[in-house]
Coordinates of C-alpha atoms in Angstrom, one line a residue:
X1 CA -24.2 -10.7 -24.1
X2 CA -20.1 -11.0 -22.7
X3 CA -17.1 -11.2 -24.6
X4 CA -14.2 -13.8 -23.5
X5 CA -11.0 -12.4 -22.3
X6 CA -8.0 -13.7 -24.3
X7 CA -7.1 -15.2 -20.7
X8 CA -8.2 -18.3 -19.2
X9 CA -10.3 -16.7 -16.8
X10 CA -13.8 -17.7 -17.0
X11 CA -14.9 -15.0 -14.8
X12 CA -13.3 -11.8 -16.5
X13 CA -16.4 -11.7 -19.1
X14 CA -16.9 -7.9 -19.2
X15 CA -21.0 -6.7 -19.7
X16 CA -21.2 -4.8 -23.4
X17 CA -22.3 -1.6 -22.7
X18 CA -25.7 -0.4 -21.6
X19 CA -27.8 2.5 -21.0
X20 CA -27.3 1.5 -17.3
X21 CA -23.5 2.2 -17.4
X22 CA -24.3 5.4 -18.5
X23 CA -26.5 6.6 -15.9
X24 CA -24.0 5.2 -13.7
X25 CA -21.1 7.0 -15.5
X26 CA -23.4 10.3 -14.9
X27 CA -24.1 9.8 -11.3
X28 CA -20.8 9.1 -10.7
X29 CA -19.2 12.3 -12.1
X30 CA -22.3 14.3 -10.9
X31 CA -20.9 12.8 -7.5
X32 CA -17.3 13.5 -8.3
X33 CA -17.7 17.5 -9.2
X34 CA -19.7 17.9 -5.5
X35 CA -17.7 16.7 -3.5
X36 CA -14.0 17.5 -4.9
X37 CA -14.2 20.6 -6.9
X38 CA -17.0 22.6 -3.9
X39 CA -15.4 25.1 -2.0
X40 CA -12.1 24.3 -4.2
X41 CA -10.7 27.3 -3.5
X42 CA -10.3 27.5 -0.1
X43 CA -8.7 28.0 1.8
X44 CA -7.3 31.1 -0.7
X45 CA -3.7 30.7 1.0
X46 CA -1.3 27.9 0.1
X47 CA -1.1 24.2 2.2
X48 CA 1.7 22.5 2.6
X49 CA 3.3 21.5 -0.4
X50 CA 1.7 24.0 -2.5
X51 CA 4.2 26.4 -1.1
X52 CA 6.4 24.1 -3.6
X53 CA 4.2 23.5 -6.5
X54 CA 3.0 27.1 -6.8
X55 CA 5.9 28.9 -6.7
X56 CA 7.1 26.6 -9.1
X57 CA 4.1 27.4 -11.5
X58 CA 4.6 31.1 -11.3
X59 CA 8.4 30.9 -11.9
X60 CA 7.9 28.6 -14.9
X61 CA 5.0 31.9 -16.1
X62 CA 7.8 34.1 -15.3
X63 CA 10.6 32.1 -17.2
X64 CA 13.3 32.3 -13.8
X65 CA 15.0 29.2 -13.0
X66 CA 13.3 27.7 -9.7
X67 CA 15.9 26.0 -7.5
X68 CA 13.8 24.1 -5.2
X69 CA 12.8 21.0 -7.1
X70 CA 11.9 17.5 -6.1
X71 CA 9.5 15.7 -8.4
X72 CA 9.3 15.8 -12.8
X73 CA 7.9 19.2 -13.6
X74 CA 4.4 17.6 -15.5
X75 CA 1.6 18.1 -12.0
X76 CA 3.4 21.8 -12.1
X77 CA 2.9 22.7 -16.0
X78 CA -0.4 22.0 -16.1
X79 CA -0.7 24.4 -12.7
X80 CA 1.2 26.6 -14.3
X81 CA -1.2 26.2 -17.6
X82 CA -4.5 26.9 -15.4
X83 CA -3.2 29.7 -13.2
X84 CA -2.1 31.2 -17.2
X85 CA -5.9 30.9 -18.6
X86 CA -8.0 31.8 -15.0
X87 CA -5.6 33.8 -13.0
X88 CA -3.2 33.0 -9.9
X89 CA -6.1 32.4 -7.5
X90 CA -6.0 29.0 -5.5
X91 CA -8.8 27.7 -7.1
X92 CA -6.9 27.9 -10.2
X93 CA -3.8 26.4 -8.6
X94 CA -6.0 23.1 -7.5
X95 CA -8.1 23.1 -10.8
X96 CA -5.7 20.5 -12.7
X97 CA -5.7 18.2 -9.8
X98 CA -9.2 18.4 -9.3
X99 CA -10.4 17.6 -12.8
X100 CA -7.9 14.4 -12.8
X101 CA -9.7 13.7 -9.5
X102 CA -13.0 13.4 -11.3
X103 CA -11.4 11.7 -13.5
X104 CA -10.2 9.3 -11.6
X105 CA -13.6 7.9 -10.3
X106 CA -14.7 7.2 -14.1
X107 CA -11.2 5.5 -14.6
X108 CA -11.9 3.3 -11.6
X109 CA -15.2 2.3 -12.3
X110 CA -14.4 1.1 -16.2
X111 CA -11.0 0.0 -14.3
X112 CA -13.2 -2.3 -12.2
X113 CA -15.9 -3.2 -14.8
X114 CA -12.6 -4.5 -16.6
X115 CA -11.3 -6.3 -13.5
X116 CA -13.9 -7.9 -12.5
X117 CA -16.7 -8.1 -14.8
X118 CA -19.3 -6.8 -12.4
X119 CA -21.1 -3.6 -12.9
X120 CA -21.8 -4.3 -8.9
X121 CA -17.8 -4.1 -8.0
X122 CA -16.9 -1.8 -10.2
X123 CA -19.6 1.4 -8.9
X124 CA -18.7 0.1 -5.0
X125 CA -15.2 0.5 -6.7
X126 CA -15.5 3.8 -7.7
X127 CA -17.7 4.8 -4.2
X128 CA -14.7 3.8 -2.6
X129 CA -12.3 6.1 -4.2
X130 CA -15.2 9.1 -3.5
X131 CA -15.1 8.3 0.3
X132 CA -12.0 7.2 1.3
X133 CA -10.5 10.8 1.8
X134 CA -6.9 10.7 1.4
X135 CA -7.9 10.5 -2.2
X136 CA -10.9 13.4 -2.0
X137 CA -8.1 15.7 0.0
X138 CA -5.6 15.0 -2.7
X139 CA -8.2 15.7 -5.4
X140 CA -8.5 19.5 -3.8
X141 CA -5.5 20.4 -3.2
X142 CA -2.1 21.1 -5.8
X143 CA 0.2 18.0 -5.2
X144 CA 1.5 15.7 -7.5
X145 CA -0.4 12.8 -6.1
X146 CA -3.5 12.7 -8.2
X147 CA -1.4 13.2 -10.8
X148 CA 0.3 10.5 -11.3
X149 CA -2.6 8.1 -9.7
X150 CA -4.5 8.8 -12.1
X151 CA -1.6 8.0 -14.8
X152 CA -1.1 5.2 -13.3
X153 CA -4.5 4.3 -12.9
X154 CA -6.0 4.6 -16.6
X155 CA -2.2 2.3 -17.8
X156 CA -3.9 -0.4 -15.0
X157 CA -7.4 0.4 -17.6
X158 CA -5.1 0.0 -20.9
X159 CA -3.6 -3.0 -19.4
X160 CA -7.0 -4.8 -18.6
X161 CA -8.6 -3.7 -22.0
X162 CA -5.1 -5.4 -23.8
X163 CA -6.1 -8.6 -21.7
X164 CA -9.7 -8.9 -23.0
X165 CA -9.2 -7.1 -26.7
X166 CA -8.3 -10.2 -29.4
X167 CA -8.0 -7.9 -32.3
X168 CA -4.2 -7.2 -33.3
X169 CA -4.7 -4.3 -34.4
X170 CA -6.3 -2.8 -31.3
X171 CA -4.2 -4.1 -29.0
X172 CA -1.4 -2.0 -30.6
X173 CA -3.5 0.8 -30.2
X174 CA -4.5 -0.2 -26.4
X175 CA 0.1 -0.5 -26.4
X176 CA 0.3 3.5 -27.8
X177 CA -2.1 4.6 -24.9
X178 CA -0.4 1.9 -21.7
X179 CA 3.0 3.5 -23.0
X180 CA 1.6 7.5 -23.0
X181 CA -0.3 6.8 -19.4
X182 CA 3.2 5.3 -18.4
X183 CA 5.4 8.4 -19.3
X184 CA 2.1 10.8 -17.9
X185 CA 3.1 8.8 -14.3
X186 CA 6.7 8.6 -14.8
X187 CA 6.2 12.7 -15.6
X188 CA 4.6 13.4 -12.3
X189 CA 6.5 12.0 -9.5
X190 CA 9.8 10.6 -8.2
X191 CA 10.6 6.7 -7.7
X192 CA 6.9 5.5 -7.1
X193 CA 5.6 5.9 -10.7
X194 CA 8.9 3.4 -11.8
X195 CA 7.2 1.0 -9.9
X196 CA 3.9 1.5 -11.8
X197 CA 6.1 1.0 -14.5
X198 CA 7.9 -3.1 -13.9
X199 CA 4.2 -3.6 -12.4
X200 CA 2.2 -2.7 -15.7
X201 CA 4.6 -4.2 -17.9
X202 CA 6.0 -7.4 -16.0
X203 CA 2.1 -8.3 -16.1
X204 CA 2.1 -7.3 -19.8
X205 CA 5.0 -9.3 -20.5
X206 CA 3.0 -12.2 -18.6
X207 CA -0.3 -11.7 -20.4
X208 CA 1.6 -12.0 -23.7
X209 CA 3.6 -15.7 -22.8
X210 CA 0.2 -17.0 -21.1
X211 CA -2.1 -15.7 -24.2
X212 CA 1.0 -17.8 -26.5
X213 CA 0.9 -21.3 -24.0
X214 CA -2.8 -21.0 -23.8
X215 CA -4.7 -23.7 -25.9
X216 CA -1.2 -25.0 -27.7
X217 CA -0.9 -28.9 -27.8
X218 CA 2.1 -29.0 -28.5
X219 CA 4.1 -28.8 -24.8
X220 CA 7.4 -27.7 -26.4
X221 CA 6.6 -25.6 -28.9
X222 CA 9.5 -24.7 -32.0
X223 CA 11.6 -22.4 -32.9
X224 CA 9.5 -20.5 -34.6
X225 CA 6.7 -20.3 -32.4
X226 CA 9.7 -19.1 -29.5
X227 CA 11.2 -16.3 -32.2
X228 CA 7.3 -15.5 -32.4
X229 CA 6.9 -15.4 -29.1
X230 CA 10.7 -13.1 -28.2
X231 CA 9.4 -10.4 -30.7
X232 CA 6.1 -10.1 -29.3
X233 CA 8.0 -9.5 -26.3
X234 CA 10.8 -7.8 -27.2
X235 CA 8.5 -5.8 -29.5
X236 CA 5.5 -4.9 -26.4
X237 CA 8.7 -3.6 -24.5
X238 CA 10.2 -1.6 -27.0
X239 CA 6.7 0.2 -27.3
X240 CA 5.5 0.5 -24.1
X241 CA 8.8 1.4 -22.9
X242 CA 10.0 3.9 -25.4
X243 CA 6.5 5.6 -25.5
X244 CA 7.1 6.2 -21.8
X245 CA 10.3 7.4 -21.6
X246 CA 9.7 9.9 -24.7
X247 CA 6.6 11.3 -22.6
X248 CA 8.8 11.7 -19.6
X249 CA 11.2 13.4 -21.6
X250 CA 8.8 15.6 -23.1
X251 CA 7.6 16.8 -19.6
X252 CA 11.3 18.6 -18.8
X253 CA 11.3 20.3 -22.3
X254 CA 10.6 23.9 -20.8
X255 CA 13.9 23.5 -18.9
X256 CA 15.5 23.4 -22.4
X257 CA 13.6 26.2 -23.5
X258 CA 14.1 28.3 -20.7
X259 CA 18.0 27.6 -21.4
X260 CA 18.2 26.3 -18.0
X261 CA 19.3 22.8 -18.9
X262 CA 21.8 22.7 -21.6
X263 CA 21.7 19.2 -22.7
X264 CA 21.4 15.6 -21.6
X265 CA 24.4 16.3 -18.4
X266 CA 22.5 19.5 -16.9
X267 CA 20.0 16.6 -16.6
X268 CA 21.7 13.9 -15.1
X269 CA 23.2 16.6 -12.7
X270 CA 19.9 16.5 -11.5
X271 CA 18.7 13.5 -10.5
X272 CA 21.9 13.1 -8.8
X273 CA 20.9 16.4 -7.1
X274 CA 17.7 14.6 -6.5
X275 CA 18.9 12.1 -5.0
X276 CA 22.0 13.2 -2.7
X277 CA 19.1 15.7 -1.2
X278 CA 17.1 13.0 -0.2
X279 CA 19.6 11.1 1.1
X280 CA 20.5 14.0 3.1
X281 CA 16.8 14.4 4.1
X282 CA 16.5 11.6 6.4
X283 CA 18.9 12.3 8.9
X284 CA 16.8 15.2 9.7
X285 CA 13.6 14.0 10.7
X286 CA 10.1 14.9 10.5
X287 CA 7.4 16.1 12.6
X288 CA 5.2 13.4 10.3
X289 CA 7.4 11.4 9.3
X290 CA 5.4 7.5 9.3
X291 CA 6.8 4.0 9.1
X292 CA 5.2 2.1 6.5
X293 CA 3.8 -0.1 7.9
X294 CA 1.8 2.3 10.3
X295 CA 0.4 3.1 6.9
X296 CA -2.4 0.4 6.7
X297 CA -3.3 1.1 10.1
X298 CA -3.5 5.0 9.3
X299 CA -1.8 5.8 12.6
X300 CA -0.4 9.7 11.6
X301 CA -1.8 11.5 9.2
X302 CA -1.0 15.0 7.8
X303 CA -2.1 18.5 8.8
X304 CA -2.2 20.1 5.7
X305 CA -4.0 23.6 7.1
X306 CA -5.4 24.7 9.9
X307 CA -7.7 28.2 10.5
X308 CA -5.9 29.6 13.2
X309 CA -4.3 28.8 17.2
X310 CA -6.8 26.2 18.7
X311 CA -9.0 29.0 21.3
X312 CA -11.6 27.3 23.4
X313 CA -14.8 27.5 22.1
X314 CA -13.9 28.9 18.7
X315 CA -14.7 27.1 15.6
X316 CA -11.8 25.0 14.3
X317 CA -11.0 24.1 10.4
X318 CA -8.0 22.0 8.8
X319 CA -7.8 19.8 6.3
X320 CA -5.8 16.9 7.4
X321 CA -4.5 13.4 5.2
X322 CA -6.9 11.2 7.1
X323 CA -7.5 7.9 5.3
X324 CA -11.8 6.9 5.9
X325 CA -11.1 4.5 8.4
X326 CA -14.1 2.1 7.9
X327 CA -12.1 1.2 4.8
X328 CA -8.6 1.9 5.1
X329 CA -8.5 -0.7 8.0
X330 CA -11.3 -3.0 6.1
X331 CA -8.4 -3.0 2.7
X332 CA -6.5 -4.9 5.6
X333 CA -8.8 -7.5 5.6
X334 CA -9.9 -6.9 1.8
X335 CA -6.2 -8.1 0.6
X336 CA -5.6 -10.8 3.1
X337 CA -8.5 -12.2 1.8
X338 CA -7.9 -12.2 -1.5
X339 CA -4.7 -13.2 -1.4
X340 CA -5.9 -16.7 0.5
X341 CA -8.1 -16.9 -2.7
X342 CA -5.5 -16.2 -5.0
X343 CA -3.6 -19.5 -3.7
X344 CA -6.3 -21.1 -5.5
X345 CA -8.0 -19.3 -8.2
X346 CA -4.9 -17.7 -9.5
X347 CA -7.0 -14.9 -11.8
X348 CA -4.8 -12.2 -13.3
X349 CA -7.2 -9.4 -11.7
X350 CA -6.1 -11.1 -8.3
X351 CA -2.5 -11.2 -8.1
X352 CA -2.5 -8.2 -10.3
X353 CA -3.9 -6.0 -6.7
X354 CA -2.0 -8.4 -4.5
X355 CA 1.8 -8.1 -6.3
X356 CA 1.1 -4.3 -6.6
X357 CA 0.3 -3.8 -3.3
X358 CA 3.1 -5.8 -1.6
X359 CA 5.2 -4.0 -4.1
X360 CA 4.0 -0.4 -3.4
X361 CA 4.9 -0.7 0.1
X362 CA 8.3 -3.1 -0.2
X363 CA 9.5 0.1 -2.1
X364 CA 9.4 1.6 1.4
X365 CA 11.0 0.0 2.9
X366 CA 15.2 -0.2 2.1
X367 CA 14.4 3.8 1.7
X368 CA 15.6 5.9 5.0
X369 CA 14.2 9.2 4.7
X370 CA 11.1 10.0 6.4
X371 CA 8.0 9.0 4.9
X372 CA 4.3 10.3 4.8
X373 CA 1.1 8.5 4.9
X374 CA 0.8 9.9 1.3
X375 CA 2.8 7.6 -0.3
X376 CA 0.5 4.6 0.7
X377 CA -2.0 5.9 -1.8
X378 CA -0.9 3.4 -4.8
X379 CA -1.1 1.1 -2.4
X380 CA -4.6 1.9 -1.2
X381 CA -5.8 2.1 -4.2
X382 CA -5.1 -1.5 -5.3
X383 CA -6.8 -2.2 -1.9
X384 CA -10.1 -0.6 -2.6
X385 CA -10.6 -2.3 -5.8
X386 CA -10.2 -5.7 -3.6
X387 CA -12.5 -4.3 -1.3
X388 CA -14.9 -3.5 -4.1
X389 CA -14.5 -6.8 -5.6
X390 CA -14.9 -8.2 -2.0
X391 CA -18.2 -7.0 -0.7
X392 CA -19.7 -7.2 -4.8
X393 CA -19.0 -11.1 -4.4
X394 CA -20.8 -11.0 -0.5
X395 CA -23.7 -9.4 -2.3
X396 CA -24.2 -12.2 -5.1
X397 CA -23.6 -15.1 -2.0
X398 CA -20.1 -16.1 -3.4
X399 CA -18.1 -15.7 -0.3
X400 CA -18.2 -18.0 2.6
X401 CA -18.9 -17.5 6.0
X402 CA -15.1 -17.0 7.5
X403 CA -15.1 -14.4 4.9
X404 CA -18.3 -12.7 6.1
X405 CA -16.5 -12.7 10.1
X406 CA -13.5 -11.8 8.9
X407 CA -14.8 -8.4 7.2
X408 CA -17.1 -8.0 10.0
X409 CA -13.7 -8.1 12.1
X410 CA -12.5 -5.2 10.7
X411 CA -15.3 -2.9 11.6
X412 CA -14.7 -3.6 15.0
X413 CA -11.8 -1.3 15.5
X414 CA -14.1 2.0 14.3
X415 CA -17.3 0.9 16.1
X416 CA -15.0 0.8 19.3
X417 CA -13.8 4.2 18.7
X418 CA -16.4 6.2 16.9
X419 CA -19.5 4.8 19.6
X420 CA -17.0 4.7 22.7
X421 CA -15.8 1.2 24.4
X422 CA -20.1 0.4 26.1
X423 CA -21.8 1.6 23.1
X424 CA -18.9 0.1 20.5
X425 CA -18.9 -3.2 22.1
X426 CA -23.3 -3.3 21.9
X427 CA -22.9 -1.9 18.5
X428 CA -20.4 -4.8 17.7
X429 CA -22.4 -7.4 19.6
X430 CA -25.7 -5.8 17.3
X431 CA -24.2 -6.9 14.1
X432 CA -23.3 -10.1 15.3
X433 CA -26.5 -11.2 16.3
X434 CA -28.1 -9.9 13.5
X435 CA -25.7 -11.1 10.8
X436 CA -26.0 -14.8 13.1
X437 CA -29.8 -14.6 12.2
X438 CA -30.4 -13.8 9.0
X439 CA -27.0 -16.4 8.3
X440 CA -29.5 -19.4 9.9
X441 CA -32.3 -18.4 8.1
X442 CA -30.9 -17.6 4.6
X443 CA -26.5 -17.5 4.0
X444 CA -27.1 -15.4 0.7
X445 CA -29.2 -12.9 3.2
X446 CA -26.1 -12.8 5.1
X447 CA -24.0 -12.1 2.3
X448 CA -26.1 -8.9 1.4
X449 CA -26.4 -8.0 5.3
X450 CA -22.9 -7.8 5.2
X451 CA -22.3 -6.0 2.0
X452 CA -24.8 -3.5 2.9
X453 CA -23.3 -2.6 6.5
X454 CA -20.5 -1.9 5.3
X455 CA -21.6 0.8 2.9
X456 CA -23.6 2.3 5.5
X457 CA -21.0 2.3 7.5
X458 CA -18.3 4.0 5.1
X459 CA -21.1 6.5 4.4
X460 CA -21.9 7.6 7.6
X461 CA -17.8 7.7 8.1
X462 CA -17.4 9.9 5.2
X463 CA -19.8 12.1 5.9
X464 CA -18.9 12.6 9.5
X465 CA -14.8 12.9 8.8
X466 CA -15.9 15.3 5.8
X467 CA -15.3 18.4 7.5
X468 CA -11.9 17.6 8.2
X469 CA -10.9 16.7 5.2
X470 CA -12.2 19.7 3.3
X471 CA -11.5 22.7 5.7
X472 CA -15.1 23.0 7.1
X473 CA -15.9 24.9 10.2
X474 CA -16.6 22.7 13.7
X475 CA -16.6 23.1 17.1
X476 CA -13.6 21.9 19.1
X477 CA -15.8 19.6 20.7
X478 CA -17.2 17.8 17.5
X479 CA -13.2 18.0 16.1
X480 CA -11.8 15.9 19.3
X481 CA -14.1 13.5 19.2
X482 CA -12.8 12.9 16.2
X483 CA -9.5 12.6 16.9
X484 CA -9.5 8.7 17.6
X485 CA -6.3 7.7 18.2
X486 CA -4.5 11.0 19.7
X487 CA -1.3 11.2 22.7
X488 CA 2.8 10.4 22.5
X489 CA 3.7 8.1 20.3
X490 CA 3.3 7.2 16.4
X491 CA -0.4 6.8 16.8
X492 CA -1.4 10.2 17.2
X493 CA -3.9 12.3 14.8
X494 CA -4.0 15.3 16.9

């Protein structure tokens, strides 16, 4: 049994909840807890930007003004709450982010199920998230990133629940949830959540217009119909936008409570100060600064922590913000294939992914201050959804041979860099020959081969890079083997 979407897409039909969904959710929760919470308190010292968030959280607990503020305070408030309850330990600093990181895995499954109407695509999306590297690292540190990303994904889920729920009373409740989720997102990070708000509200209005016009026989609706549509559009904007603004402002209430701010003028001065500070920062640069176009290629990761200076024959432990290269480089193929297909299919889910991916990258083009690879994570999240849908459709035999070829081609860089030129070429040729033989025998079986090969490659890369995502000691030779790109210039993992 399937429930119909309110839009005109025949493909978006959400399967009814079953025991399989419950078992999948439980399995994903277990996998999330194991990978994210294992050794959460290691290292026991602050890493990278934790020297901003943790002192800030302590300042809230002590009621002391903190002058190194760069972002809205919601994540720091949650960190301070964890410190108050569990003590001032590294595991306490990272507990809120780790909890949201596990929650994001479940939200991603529910979102994929809504967007694609497929348990397989939803499971693949959650699996890609767990194995992506960047999301794992940022779920295990006390930074802002995983907070706004989780709340953004929750707002996406609310958007597609709204699209697929024809009951007006339920839709109003969903809009309330959407406004709260967007407000929490805005309260967690500067600038990027503003794009999230525009993206979600823009597609919300698009869905309302599409619902109002779909199935209407009169191509020229009367003034009453136009007035009703205008009321729906304005009312939804007011409700969602107003609630998100209220929740955003609520995140700053402690600043007024402690007397750090005495009125709205102080808050405006804060935003002006942050703007000027960011403008000035751009003139100095940063050793991990990287341009926006380099992020999908994963050219310049960030070293968050290392155990000591590099001595010969001494184990090396590092935490590096590096994406799973098999996933990151394949996302480029998935987004490109989805964009080409959307020219004919025009699905809301596909358009949302492509438009959101482009917006999250394009917003950085005019910005001059230094930028880091973790700014790519909102776009990468949508890319993971695109890749999950593509792999699921390969398994189901819905993709053509040239699309299979494009996906296999995206595996070539990982094979060549991971195995070396000689063995990498052998592996690449073996993949092509195996695919060709299977396609000659059964085209459906060839699509399943592509999907299974990708899942295998993703798990292998996940196990291979897991030590440098979690700070596990490895030998110097093992560390060097994992630094696929090195040398002078931008493309440098060292």
